[in-house]
Amino acid sequence: MTAIRFLVNGAPVELEAPGMRRLLDVLREDLGLTGTKEGCGEGECGACSVILDGDVVDSCLIPACQVDGRIIRTVEGLAALTPDGRILDDLQAAFLATGGAQCGICTPGMLLAARVYLDAGGGPDEDAIREAIAGNLCRCTGYTKIVEAIALAAETGRRPAGA
Amino acid sequence: MPVEPPVETPRDLAEAFRLMALSPRTPIAGGTDLMVRITGEIGSPPDQVLDLSRLEELRGIALEDGRLTLGALTTYAEIRRSGLVARSLPVLAEAAATVGAVQIQNRGTLGGNIANASPAGDTLPLLLALEAVIEVGGARGERSIPADQFWIAYRTTALAPDELVLRVRIPLVEARQVRFRKVGTRRAQAISKVVLALAWEQADRKDRWSHVRLALGSVADRPIRARSTELYLEGSRATLETADGAAETVAAEIRPIDDVRSTADYRRQVTARILHRIIRDAGGW
Amino acid sequence: MTSRTPERPSAQSTVATPARPAVRPAEAVIIAPGIAVRGHLITRGPIRREGPAKLTGDARYADDLVFPGAWYGATIRSNLARARFLALELDPGFDWSTVVVVTAADIPGEPLMGAVKGLTPDQPVLVPVGGDIQHHSEPLALIAAPDRRTLRAARRAATVRTEPLPPVFDPLDSDKVFVSHDVVAGDLAAGFAAADMVLEGEYRMGHQEQLYIENQAMIAVPTDDGGVTVHGSLQCPYYVHPALMRALAIDARQARVVQAETGGGFGGKEEYPSLLAIHASLLALKCHRPVRMIYERHEDIAATTKRHPAVVRHRTGVLRDGTLVAQEIEVILDGGAYCTLSPVVLGRSTTHAGGPYRCPNVRITSRAVRTNTPPNGAFRGFGAPQVIFPVETHLNRIAEALGISPLEIRRRNVYRLGDVTPTGQVLSSSVAGLEVLERAAEAVDFDAARAVTHRARLTGQGWDAVATSPLRSPVRASASGIGIALAWHGCGFTGSGELRYNSIVTIELDATGQVRVLAANTEMGQGTRTILPMIAAQALGIPSDEVEYAPQDTALVPNSGPTVASRTAAIVGGLLVNAARKLRAEVEARNDGRSFARVYREDAARHGASRASDQFKPFPGQPFDEHAFTGDPYPAWGWAACAARVDVDLDTGEVAVREVVAVDDAGVVIHPILAEGQVEGGTLQAVGYATIEEMKVQDGRYLNDRLSTYLIPTAVDAPRITAIMVEAPFDGVPHGAKGLGEMPMDVGAPAVIAAIHDATGIWIDRLPATPERVLAGLTASAGANESGRPGSGGHDRPGGRP
């Protein structure tokens, strides 16, 4: 067992875990953050995607020892927490508006891949969006409305605040 | 169902060498190959793991003595983002872009690709064609291994059990042309059916080709150089006759197999056709 | 075209539920308990009910549910396709008191299961020692342990001893027929005699994996009354419920089935969850604790059902102008090792085999046979894609032989109002085949696009320019093409399926004034939880967010039938309208005729709870004879067309599907975004079926049982998909819906294959059109080109000739 400390969605976490425990299992089982999903366990489907120090990664391929001292963001950390509840971010709202989530199992990973794309200044260009989510498999949507949602969020993000 | 093996995380290379000298450990860098085995459902987990991720000595991309040097922990994403790579060896960024998708590119490392020694490793034919030198080391010291002596059998490298891949040095050559092509079943997240990297030197487009290097992935038990075809192309011009002859030579030279991803016939034919295409495009006919 | 959407798309899609106090940040709109969005969502129709939960990670799928003290369950499986199961040997070195082991001897009830009511149970829950193993990965025993480490050690300490028996893998070699049909209409011999041309062809399709991204998952919790409650990822709670009763010998109240949020089904969670629920329950009852059985991906692919592989043969007689005069069709489905749903799948294959085309003289023979491979089952389209690809491709070959365009030959033959199908059904309403065809052709400017590829061919830039040697790159690196396809899809179950279920839907107005729909139909991404309240709300005349959808829990909701066969919107929706109308009439009658919307809360306060139900009644029309296969197999048909553009890499045979326009007639569109989502998703599954999705089978085992080896399209492989909705309402249900989910799956593959032909000149008669098959076709046609005509690709047997 190794002592591992990191930030999840802005909150410090300290736990004892085997160093080779998958980050996915740490999040889901040790921390109860079940928004992160397992689809294949081999880095093919992207359902377990999280943001690690600003990069989107497959949490099934990350050993816990490598997240010590790092910053992690999961789907639970996307909406803004206010005293009156959570407010969806522009991307989540766009998924809701376009119908980007169907069965929802790929949605958390898809949102995080898209979040990184947008945070890096990604725009509404369809080919660029498709490349940004090529590591996230979806079997429900044909990707159409997911691409639409990310493009919409990119447009929304470009509008001046308050518009 | 994870049953995790023990892991140590050395803070510097000396400590890593010391641990490797104690007993063999399976190194982990980006984890994209090794972590798949952790659950025990696909392959067997390693007995003991050495986490290289904190070894700053193994990071960084630099230009030294006319060679591009990449630390073993350099990720595909770093290669794609690197201005130095874009200026000095853009084909390497092109190859890195064909690996997996964003998540894998953010984690997968060049050193990992080299040490994992998959016959389908995406970057390996390029390293062969560019005559890269792989620098390895351990408690007993460092040594350099030319890429064409590194992958010695199926998933077997020239590394001693106590050695680690440290960095790769790729000579930069004026007037060198390089082409890279990966053929997979889909356009992202695909393990290759054929990888082809071709390099040659030519001062002028009309000149004869010299110093031809042709390397292939997924057509043998390891990434290989196609030496008969290289010999055939050496001193040639990019004509239809050259292309036809090179295609026939490479098809005769390789011994691909049928497996879950493709067939021997397809791999042989496609290798020949994409080589033919590259020569056709180079000749401009 | 007029939209009959119950709720008009509006700029502001939601309002705060009145029951919840409006304590929220000034600029935010609450859309779910504790979840808000800033400003207004610009969208069409109500937002997906569980959308906010899915977007925040709140949604609880089976593996997200926590049951303190739960054990982990695993399955011991066969590693041979056919064998005698001699013994399960337990290593005495392992402490077996720390785990529980379940074998067939522990099954208290029936040892064999059937997929659904009315089909002979033939599949062992677990193969008994001494019994016969019929397929690779067949369940032989179960183990549960308190933790994963112990479970893994126990699995390693259990050894299966078997004696191999000779397996059968080729459906054409099988002598075990699960079911067969023979449909005859007109005079086939006379038809062929009158034909100007007769064309034969054989078409093959392999397995396709549903590949829901959430694996099969089930948790069984023993109850104090000796029964069990299961929580799982499933489509049909009332399939699992009787399966538990039979296998565990418990009564209806002891068995309870609760659907967890379900991460995709596509048919793959139609019948398999029944088996998994029994397995988890057997372990839970033996260890007296909750047991979790969550499949890993490779186990899911290795063991669960797939789309049936098929061999389909066509012999078709046509007149010179393309008019069909005789169709002789043979359909063989590979059912795998057990019957499961094969008879039902074959029924749909049989009724759809001739395609949406008028033909006076038809014979369709069909059979589903046993092989020693894992049982095949339901997958979106359910036997229709396996017959639509052949009939569409065959028609294109006929058109080419006659020099008629693929569009024109369809125009000439597509069913019109009043036409009669091979089973004798008169198509008396809601016939939109021509309309969907024309809409698709118009959307892609089909004739103009064909002219472009034709010109490319004439100038030596199309497929005529392919290489003359298999090792030589052709002049052009790629070629583009366009294809079109047409399909029909019968609404709801085939034949008397609905009669068997007698589905009931209930709507209640509870004493607190909450309106609630009670139905067993599950949400798995397709939108049930959103559209059924919309349908009810429209009938009641109230906003849809005032209607709740009760959880899919057999203790709470009646059996409104399974969530399959695109029947939810059409059949269940129809029952719901009727139930809602009864409730509305009852409430309005006792409130002096004042509208339901105005009085329902007050009515509940005064009179307490009210409920109304509606039960399925047969549709008018001819009854369907399930033995003779005559009559009306479906009360109505949906119609779908698809146009696809592809680029083919002429060096490698790789096919890039660039654009698809899918036109679907669902009767009415209930929710525009959800409907388009069905079309887009189904279309991409069809594109995968056409191009890269291939199960490789060796000795009865799936070789590519991982996501790195069974490949589905990623976002960069997916074409740009445009969904166009057509509405030809069905007058047999009060709201006009016919169902939608499966049609896009039927029609996509033949459109892609036609486009590959347009680009390259090769005919692909075997799905998928892998690069290997396309390249084989290209290099064969290169040889043929020297003699002036393209060859046939991708198949070892030529498909026949004019």
Coordinates of C-alpha atoms in Angstrom, one line a residue, chain C residues 19 65 81 87-88 105 144 161 175 231 235 260 330 351 356 373 383 428 431 463 628 631 669 678:
Chain C
A19 CA -43.9 21.2 -6.7
L65 CA -25.0 0.5 -7.3
A81 CA -17.4 -25.8 -28.9
A87 CA -16.4 -33.2 -14.2
L88 CA -15.7 -30.0 -12.3
A105 CA -27.4 -29.6 -9.3
A144 CA -19.0 -16.2 -5.7
R161 CA -12.8 -31.9 -17.5
D175 CA -29.2 -31.1 -39.8
H231 CA -31.0 -5.0 -10.3
Q235 CA -34.4 -4.2 -21.7
A260 CA -30.8 0.1 -13.4
E330 CA -34.0 -18.9 -49.7
T351 CA -41.7 -11.5 -44.1
P356 CA -40.5 -3.4 -50.3
T373 CA -21.4 -21.4 -31.7
G383 CA -33.5 -10.5 -39.0
S428 CA -54.3 -0.3 -47.5
V431 CA -47.5 3.3 -47.6
W463 CA -12.8 2.2 -61.4
A628 CA -48.8 -21.1 -43.2
G631 CA -52.3 -12.9 -43.5
V669 CA -42.4 11.9 -34.9
Q678 CA -32.4 7.0 -33.4

